[in-house]
Coordinates of C-alpha atoms in Angstrom, one line a residue:
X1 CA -1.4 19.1 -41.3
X2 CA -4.7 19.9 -40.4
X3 CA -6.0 18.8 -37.3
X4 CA -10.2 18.2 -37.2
X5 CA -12.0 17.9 -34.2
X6 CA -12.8 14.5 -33.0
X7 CA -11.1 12.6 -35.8
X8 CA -7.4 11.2 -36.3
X9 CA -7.4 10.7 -39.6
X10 CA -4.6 13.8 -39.8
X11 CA -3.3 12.9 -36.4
X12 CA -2.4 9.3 -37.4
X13 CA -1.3 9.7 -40.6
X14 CA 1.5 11.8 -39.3
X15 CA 2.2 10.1 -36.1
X16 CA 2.5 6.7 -34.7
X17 CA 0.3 6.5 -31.6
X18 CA -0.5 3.9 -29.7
X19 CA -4.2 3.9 -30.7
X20 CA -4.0 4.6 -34.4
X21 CA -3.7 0.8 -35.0
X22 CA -7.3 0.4 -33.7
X23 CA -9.3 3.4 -35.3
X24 CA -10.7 5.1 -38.2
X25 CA -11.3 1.7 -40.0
X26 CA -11.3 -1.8 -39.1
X27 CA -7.5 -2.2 -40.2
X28 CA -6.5 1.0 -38.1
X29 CA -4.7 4.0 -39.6
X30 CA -1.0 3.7 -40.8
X31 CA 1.2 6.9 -41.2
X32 CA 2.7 8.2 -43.9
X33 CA 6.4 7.5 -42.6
X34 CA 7.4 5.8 -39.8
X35 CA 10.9 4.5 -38.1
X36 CA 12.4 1.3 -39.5
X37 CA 12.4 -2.0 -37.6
X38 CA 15.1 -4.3 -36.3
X39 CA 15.6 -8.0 -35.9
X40 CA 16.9 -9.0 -32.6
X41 CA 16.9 -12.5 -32.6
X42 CA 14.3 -13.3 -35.2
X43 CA 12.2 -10.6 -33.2
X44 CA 11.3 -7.3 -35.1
X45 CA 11.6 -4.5 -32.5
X46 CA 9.8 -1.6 -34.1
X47 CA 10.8 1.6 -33.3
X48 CA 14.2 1.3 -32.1
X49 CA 15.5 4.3 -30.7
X50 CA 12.3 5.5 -29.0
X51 CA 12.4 2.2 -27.3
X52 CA 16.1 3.2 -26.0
X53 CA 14.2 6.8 -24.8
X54 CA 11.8 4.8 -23.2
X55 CA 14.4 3.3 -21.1
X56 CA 16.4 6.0 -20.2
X57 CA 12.8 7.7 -19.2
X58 CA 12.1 4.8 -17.0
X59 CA 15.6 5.1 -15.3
X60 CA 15.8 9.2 -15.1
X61 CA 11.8 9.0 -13.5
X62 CA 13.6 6.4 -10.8
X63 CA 16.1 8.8 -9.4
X64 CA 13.4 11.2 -9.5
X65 CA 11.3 9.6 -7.5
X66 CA 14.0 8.2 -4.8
X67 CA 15.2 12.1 -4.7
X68 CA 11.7 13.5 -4.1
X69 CA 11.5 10.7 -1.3
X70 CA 14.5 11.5 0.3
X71 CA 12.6 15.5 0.8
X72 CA 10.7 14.2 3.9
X73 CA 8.9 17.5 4.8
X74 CA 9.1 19.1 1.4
X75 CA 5.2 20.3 0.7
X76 CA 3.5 18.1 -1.8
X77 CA 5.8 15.3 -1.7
X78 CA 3.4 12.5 -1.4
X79 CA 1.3 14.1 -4.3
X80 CA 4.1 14.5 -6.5
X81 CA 5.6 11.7 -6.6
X82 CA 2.3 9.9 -7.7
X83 CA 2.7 11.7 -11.1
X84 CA 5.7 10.5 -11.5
X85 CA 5.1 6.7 -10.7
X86 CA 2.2 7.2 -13.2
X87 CA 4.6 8.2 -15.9
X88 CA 7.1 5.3 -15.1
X89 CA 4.3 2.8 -16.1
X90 CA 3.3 4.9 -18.9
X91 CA 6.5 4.6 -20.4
X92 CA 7.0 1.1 -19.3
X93 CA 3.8 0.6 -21.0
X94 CA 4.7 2.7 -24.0
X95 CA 8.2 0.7 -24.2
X96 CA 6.0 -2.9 -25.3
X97 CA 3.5 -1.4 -27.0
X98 CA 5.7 0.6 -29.8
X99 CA 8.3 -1.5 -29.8
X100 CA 5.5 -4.2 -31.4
X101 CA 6.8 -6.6 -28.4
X102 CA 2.9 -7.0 -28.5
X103 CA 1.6 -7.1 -31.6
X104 CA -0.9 -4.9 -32.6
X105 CA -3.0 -7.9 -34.6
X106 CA -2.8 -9.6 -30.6
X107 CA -6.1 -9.9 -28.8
X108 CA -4.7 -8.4 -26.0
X109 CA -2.9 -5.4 -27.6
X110 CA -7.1 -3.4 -27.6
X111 CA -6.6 -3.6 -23.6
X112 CA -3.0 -2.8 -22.8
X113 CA -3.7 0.4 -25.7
X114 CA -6.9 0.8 -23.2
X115 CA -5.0 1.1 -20.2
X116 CA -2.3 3.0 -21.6
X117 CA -4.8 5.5 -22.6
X118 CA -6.0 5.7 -19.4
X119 CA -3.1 6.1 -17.2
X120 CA -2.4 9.2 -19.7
X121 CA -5.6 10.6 -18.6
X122 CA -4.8 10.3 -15.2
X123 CA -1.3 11.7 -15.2
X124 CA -2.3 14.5 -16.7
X125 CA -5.1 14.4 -13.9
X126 CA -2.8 14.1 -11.4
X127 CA -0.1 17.0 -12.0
X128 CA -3.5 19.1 -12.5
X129 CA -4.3 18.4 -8.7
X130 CA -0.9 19.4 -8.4
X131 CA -0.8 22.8 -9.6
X132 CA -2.7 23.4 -6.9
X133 CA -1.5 21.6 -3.6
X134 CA 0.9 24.7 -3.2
X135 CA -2.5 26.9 -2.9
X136 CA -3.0 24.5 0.3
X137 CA -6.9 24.4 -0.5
X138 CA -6.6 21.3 1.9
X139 CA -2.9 20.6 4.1
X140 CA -1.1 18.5 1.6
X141 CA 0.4 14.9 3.0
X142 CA -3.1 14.5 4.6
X143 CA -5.7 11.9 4.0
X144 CA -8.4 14.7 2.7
X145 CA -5.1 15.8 -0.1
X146 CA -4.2 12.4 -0.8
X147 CA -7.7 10.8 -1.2
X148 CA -8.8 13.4 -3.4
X149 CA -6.2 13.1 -5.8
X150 CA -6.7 9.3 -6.0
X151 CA -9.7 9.0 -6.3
X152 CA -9.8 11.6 -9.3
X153 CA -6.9 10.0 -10.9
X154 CA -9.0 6.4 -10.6
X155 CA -12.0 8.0 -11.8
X156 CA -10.2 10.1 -15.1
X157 CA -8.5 6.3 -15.2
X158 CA -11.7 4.1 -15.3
X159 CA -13.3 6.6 -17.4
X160 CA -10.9 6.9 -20.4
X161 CA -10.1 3.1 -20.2
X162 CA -13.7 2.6 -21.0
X163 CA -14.4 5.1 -23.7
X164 CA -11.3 3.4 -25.3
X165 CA -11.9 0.0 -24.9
X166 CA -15.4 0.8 -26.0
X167 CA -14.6 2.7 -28.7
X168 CA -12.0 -0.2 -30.1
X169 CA -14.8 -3.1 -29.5
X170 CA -17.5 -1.0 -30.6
X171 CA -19.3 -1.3 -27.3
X172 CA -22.0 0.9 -26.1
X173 CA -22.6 3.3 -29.1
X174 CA -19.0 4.2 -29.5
X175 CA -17.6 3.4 -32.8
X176 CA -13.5 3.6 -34.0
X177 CA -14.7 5.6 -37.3
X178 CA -15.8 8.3 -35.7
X179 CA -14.3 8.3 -31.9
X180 CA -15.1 11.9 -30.5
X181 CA -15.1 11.1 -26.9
X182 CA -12.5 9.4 -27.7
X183 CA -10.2 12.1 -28.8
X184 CA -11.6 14.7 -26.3
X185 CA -10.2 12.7 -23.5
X186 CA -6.7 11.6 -25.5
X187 CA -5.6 15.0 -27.3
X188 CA -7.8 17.6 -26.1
X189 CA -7.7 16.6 -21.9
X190 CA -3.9 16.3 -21.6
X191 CA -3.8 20.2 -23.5
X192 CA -5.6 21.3 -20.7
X193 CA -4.6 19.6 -18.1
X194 CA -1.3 21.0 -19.1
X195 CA -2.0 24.8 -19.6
X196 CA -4.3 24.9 -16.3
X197 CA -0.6 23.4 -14.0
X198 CA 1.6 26.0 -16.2
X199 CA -0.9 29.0 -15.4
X200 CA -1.4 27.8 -11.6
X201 CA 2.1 27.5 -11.2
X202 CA 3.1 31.0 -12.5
X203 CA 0.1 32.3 -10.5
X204 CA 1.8 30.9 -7.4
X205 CA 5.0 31.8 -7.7
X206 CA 4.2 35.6 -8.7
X207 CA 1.7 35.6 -5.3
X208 CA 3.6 33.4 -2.8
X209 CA 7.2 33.2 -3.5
X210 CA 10.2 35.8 -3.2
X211 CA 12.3 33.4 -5.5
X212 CA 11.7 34.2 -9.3
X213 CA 13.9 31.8 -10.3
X214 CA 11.7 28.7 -10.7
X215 CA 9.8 30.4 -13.5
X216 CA 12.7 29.6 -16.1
X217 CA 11.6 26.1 -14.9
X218 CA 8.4 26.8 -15.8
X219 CA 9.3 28.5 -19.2
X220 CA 11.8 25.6 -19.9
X221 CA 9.2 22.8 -18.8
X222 CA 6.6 24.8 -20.9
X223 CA 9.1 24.9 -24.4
X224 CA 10.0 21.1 -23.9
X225 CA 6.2 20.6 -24.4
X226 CA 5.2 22.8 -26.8
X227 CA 8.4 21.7 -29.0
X228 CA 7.1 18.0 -28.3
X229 CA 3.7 18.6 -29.6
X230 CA 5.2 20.3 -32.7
X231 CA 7.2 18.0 -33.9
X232 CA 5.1 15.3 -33.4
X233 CA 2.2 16.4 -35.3
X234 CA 3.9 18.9 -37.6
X235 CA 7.2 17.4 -38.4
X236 CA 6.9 13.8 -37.9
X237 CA 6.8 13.1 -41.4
X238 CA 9.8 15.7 -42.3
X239 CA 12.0 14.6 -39.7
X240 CA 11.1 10.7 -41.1
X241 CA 12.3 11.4 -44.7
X242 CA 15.2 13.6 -43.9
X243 CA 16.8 11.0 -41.4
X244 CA 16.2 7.9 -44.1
X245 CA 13.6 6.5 -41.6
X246 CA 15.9 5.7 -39.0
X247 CA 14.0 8.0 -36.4
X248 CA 10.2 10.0 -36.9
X249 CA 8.6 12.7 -35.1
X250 CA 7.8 9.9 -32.2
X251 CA 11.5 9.8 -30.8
X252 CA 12.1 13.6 -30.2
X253 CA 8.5 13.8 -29.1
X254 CA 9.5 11.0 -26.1
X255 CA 12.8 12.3 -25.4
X256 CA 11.6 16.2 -25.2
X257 CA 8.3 15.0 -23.4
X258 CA 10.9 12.8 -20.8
X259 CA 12.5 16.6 -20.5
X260 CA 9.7 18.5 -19.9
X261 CA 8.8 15.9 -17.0
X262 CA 12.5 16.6 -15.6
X263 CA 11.7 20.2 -15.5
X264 CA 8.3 19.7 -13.4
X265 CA 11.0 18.1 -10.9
X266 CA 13.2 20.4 -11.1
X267 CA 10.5 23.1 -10.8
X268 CA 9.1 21.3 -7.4
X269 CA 12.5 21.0 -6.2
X270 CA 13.2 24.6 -6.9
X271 CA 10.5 25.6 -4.6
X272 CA 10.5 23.4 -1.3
X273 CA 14.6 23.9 -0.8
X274 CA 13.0 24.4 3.4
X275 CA 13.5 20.6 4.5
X276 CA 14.7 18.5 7.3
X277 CA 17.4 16.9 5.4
X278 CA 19.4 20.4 5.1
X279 CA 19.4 21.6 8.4
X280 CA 20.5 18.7 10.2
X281 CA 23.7 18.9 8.7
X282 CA 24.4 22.4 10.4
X283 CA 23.8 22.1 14.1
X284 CA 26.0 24.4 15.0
X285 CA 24.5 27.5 13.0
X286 CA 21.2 26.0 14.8
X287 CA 22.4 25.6 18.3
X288 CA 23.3 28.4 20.4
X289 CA 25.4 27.8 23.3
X290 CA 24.7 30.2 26.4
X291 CA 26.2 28.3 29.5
X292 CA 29.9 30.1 30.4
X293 CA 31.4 26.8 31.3
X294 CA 30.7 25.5 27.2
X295 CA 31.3 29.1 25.7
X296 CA 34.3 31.0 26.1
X297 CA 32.4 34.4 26.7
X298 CA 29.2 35.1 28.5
X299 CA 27.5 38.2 30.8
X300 CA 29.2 36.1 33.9
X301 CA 32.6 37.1 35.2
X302 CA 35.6 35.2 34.2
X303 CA 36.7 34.2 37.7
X304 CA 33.4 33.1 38.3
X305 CA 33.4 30.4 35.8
X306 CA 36.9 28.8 36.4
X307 CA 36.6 25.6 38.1
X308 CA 37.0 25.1 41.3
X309 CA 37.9 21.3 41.4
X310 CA 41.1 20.6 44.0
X311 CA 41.6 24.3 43.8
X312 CA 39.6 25.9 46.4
X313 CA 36.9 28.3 46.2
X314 CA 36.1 30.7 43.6
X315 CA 37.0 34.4 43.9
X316 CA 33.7 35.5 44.6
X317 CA 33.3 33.1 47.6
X318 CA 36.4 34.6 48.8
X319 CA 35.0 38.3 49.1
X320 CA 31.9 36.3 51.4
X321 CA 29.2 35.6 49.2
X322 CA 28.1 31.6 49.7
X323 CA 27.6 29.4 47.5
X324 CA 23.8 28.7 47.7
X325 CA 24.0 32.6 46.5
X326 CA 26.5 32.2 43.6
X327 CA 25.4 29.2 42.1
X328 CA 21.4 29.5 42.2
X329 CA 21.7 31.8 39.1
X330 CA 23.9 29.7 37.2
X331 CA 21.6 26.6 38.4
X332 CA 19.0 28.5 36.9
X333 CA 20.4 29.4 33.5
X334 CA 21.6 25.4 32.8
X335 CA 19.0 23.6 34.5
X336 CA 21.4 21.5 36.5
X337 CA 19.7 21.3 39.9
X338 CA 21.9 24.0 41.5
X339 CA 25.4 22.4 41.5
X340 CA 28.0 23.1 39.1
X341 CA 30.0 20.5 37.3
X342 CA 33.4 19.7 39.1
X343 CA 35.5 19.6 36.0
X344 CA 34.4 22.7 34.0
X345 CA 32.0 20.9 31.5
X346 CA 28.9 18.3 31.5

């Protein structure tokens, strides 16, 4: 398959996109080979088991997200957990709109395929921004980190939603036989978007950390996309005539997409392991205890810290020191306005 510059001609032929219904002519471009339909009660449901992946996606990104907000004072946390709510409705989204749950002849189906387009653009936006919150440019978690990364996500959003809608309605010069901007902002902005995090990320960990480990994240994460792309656009068609149509190129590109998303969790996780929610569990490693009556050994001497309660005075009071004089220092150490407890403890 060859791939040419601002058309998808090649691209849609091969592969089932969302958008390839409503470009290159009037009736949209159909691939070669897709997956077969089922009837679930008098409903076709196209594509099957990449409407299954899509599900398991939305469920996996779920956990995700609950995990990453369970890591209150992990770095990046609020900004991370945008990209992933961003995918969830992208593959909520994706779930009706290849499933043919709304029709591509529908009036509305031009506006969901719009805003599906969009909220691509802006995930892929968003973990950009991302690569480069650990580079603390500006304190992540503040309004300066989070506004930013809003506001460019809702600007990336607005803009591809227009050149789509406008290139599906023919508005504004833009026209579905020949939709350049159109393609710059669907295939070629996610591509860099995606080598800029993967180069950032490798940058950062070979400057800042001491763990190398998270860079078989990386790598992994990296493969799962790559491998995605490949078989997508490559091997769609292949995969559709070995397999008897039962699944194409577009259900190993969702499930090894839904993958490489895992790995850019596991990746952050792999790198903010310093949180709140670890050390609170081990109190005693943090917690030193230096009084003699709560430790068994201290720089004081033994008699000196036996109690004294109903059993007359200490030793040291015996050989005439007072006990203003004995007990100031330890008043000093504990912070118990000079008197010692009675019973050996607080």
């Amino acid at each position: 398959m060859g791939v040419e510059f601002g058309s998808f001609n090649s691209i849609c032929e091969t592969a089932a996109l969302v958008i390839c219904p409503l470009v290159g002519t009037d009736q949209g471009i159909e691939p070669t080979c897709y997956s077969r339909n089922v009837d679930i009660g008098g409903t076709l449901i196209f594509q099957p088991s990449t409407c299954f992946v899509h599900i398991v996606a939305i469920i996996m990104t779920a956990i995700m997200i609950y995990h990453i907000r369970c890591k209150y004072t992990a770095v990046g946390r609020k900004e991370i957990v945008t990209f992933f709510w961003l995918y969830a409705v992208i593959e909520l989204l994706a779930m009706f709109l290849d499933s043919g749950i709304i029709p591509t002849a529908n009036v509305t189906y031009p506006w969901f395929a719009a805003v599906y387009a969009g909220l691509v653009g802006a995930a892929y936006t968003c973990i950009l921004i991302n690569g480069f919150v650990g580079f603390q440019f500006a304190e992540d978690g503040t309004p300066l980190s989070l506004w930013f990364l809003r506001i460019s996500c809702l600007v990336i959003f607005g803009l591809e939603f227009f050149i789509a809608i406008a290139t599906f309605k023919q508005i504004a010069g833009f026209n579905y036989t020949k939709p350049i901007a159109l393609w710059i902002m669907y295939i070629l902005w996610p591509l860099i978007c995606a080598v800029v995090y993967i180069i950032s990320q490798l940058v950062l960990v070979f400057r800042t950390l001491e763990d190398r480990w998270p860079i078989g994240d990386i790598v992994f994460g990296t493969a799962f996309f790559a491998i995605a792309q490949v078989l997508l656009f490559a091997f769609s068609i292949t995969i559709c005539d070995a397999i008897k149509h039962y699944i194409d190129g577009l259900f190993f590109f969702t499930l090894c997409m839904l993958l490489s998303v895992m790995m850019v969790y596991k990746y952050w996780d792999s790198i903010t392991k310093e949180d709140l929610e670890f050390s609170v569990g081990s109190k005693a490693a943090v917690w030193e205890v230096k009084d003699p009556l709560l430790a068994g050994t201290s720089d004081y001497p033994e008699e000196d810290t036996a109690s004294n309660y109903h059993g007359g005075a200490p030793a040291s009071l015996v050989g005439g020191y007072s006990g203003q004089q004995m007990y100031a220092p330890q008043a000093q150490k504990t912070g118990y306005r000079g008197y010692p407890p009675s019973d050996g403890r607080y």
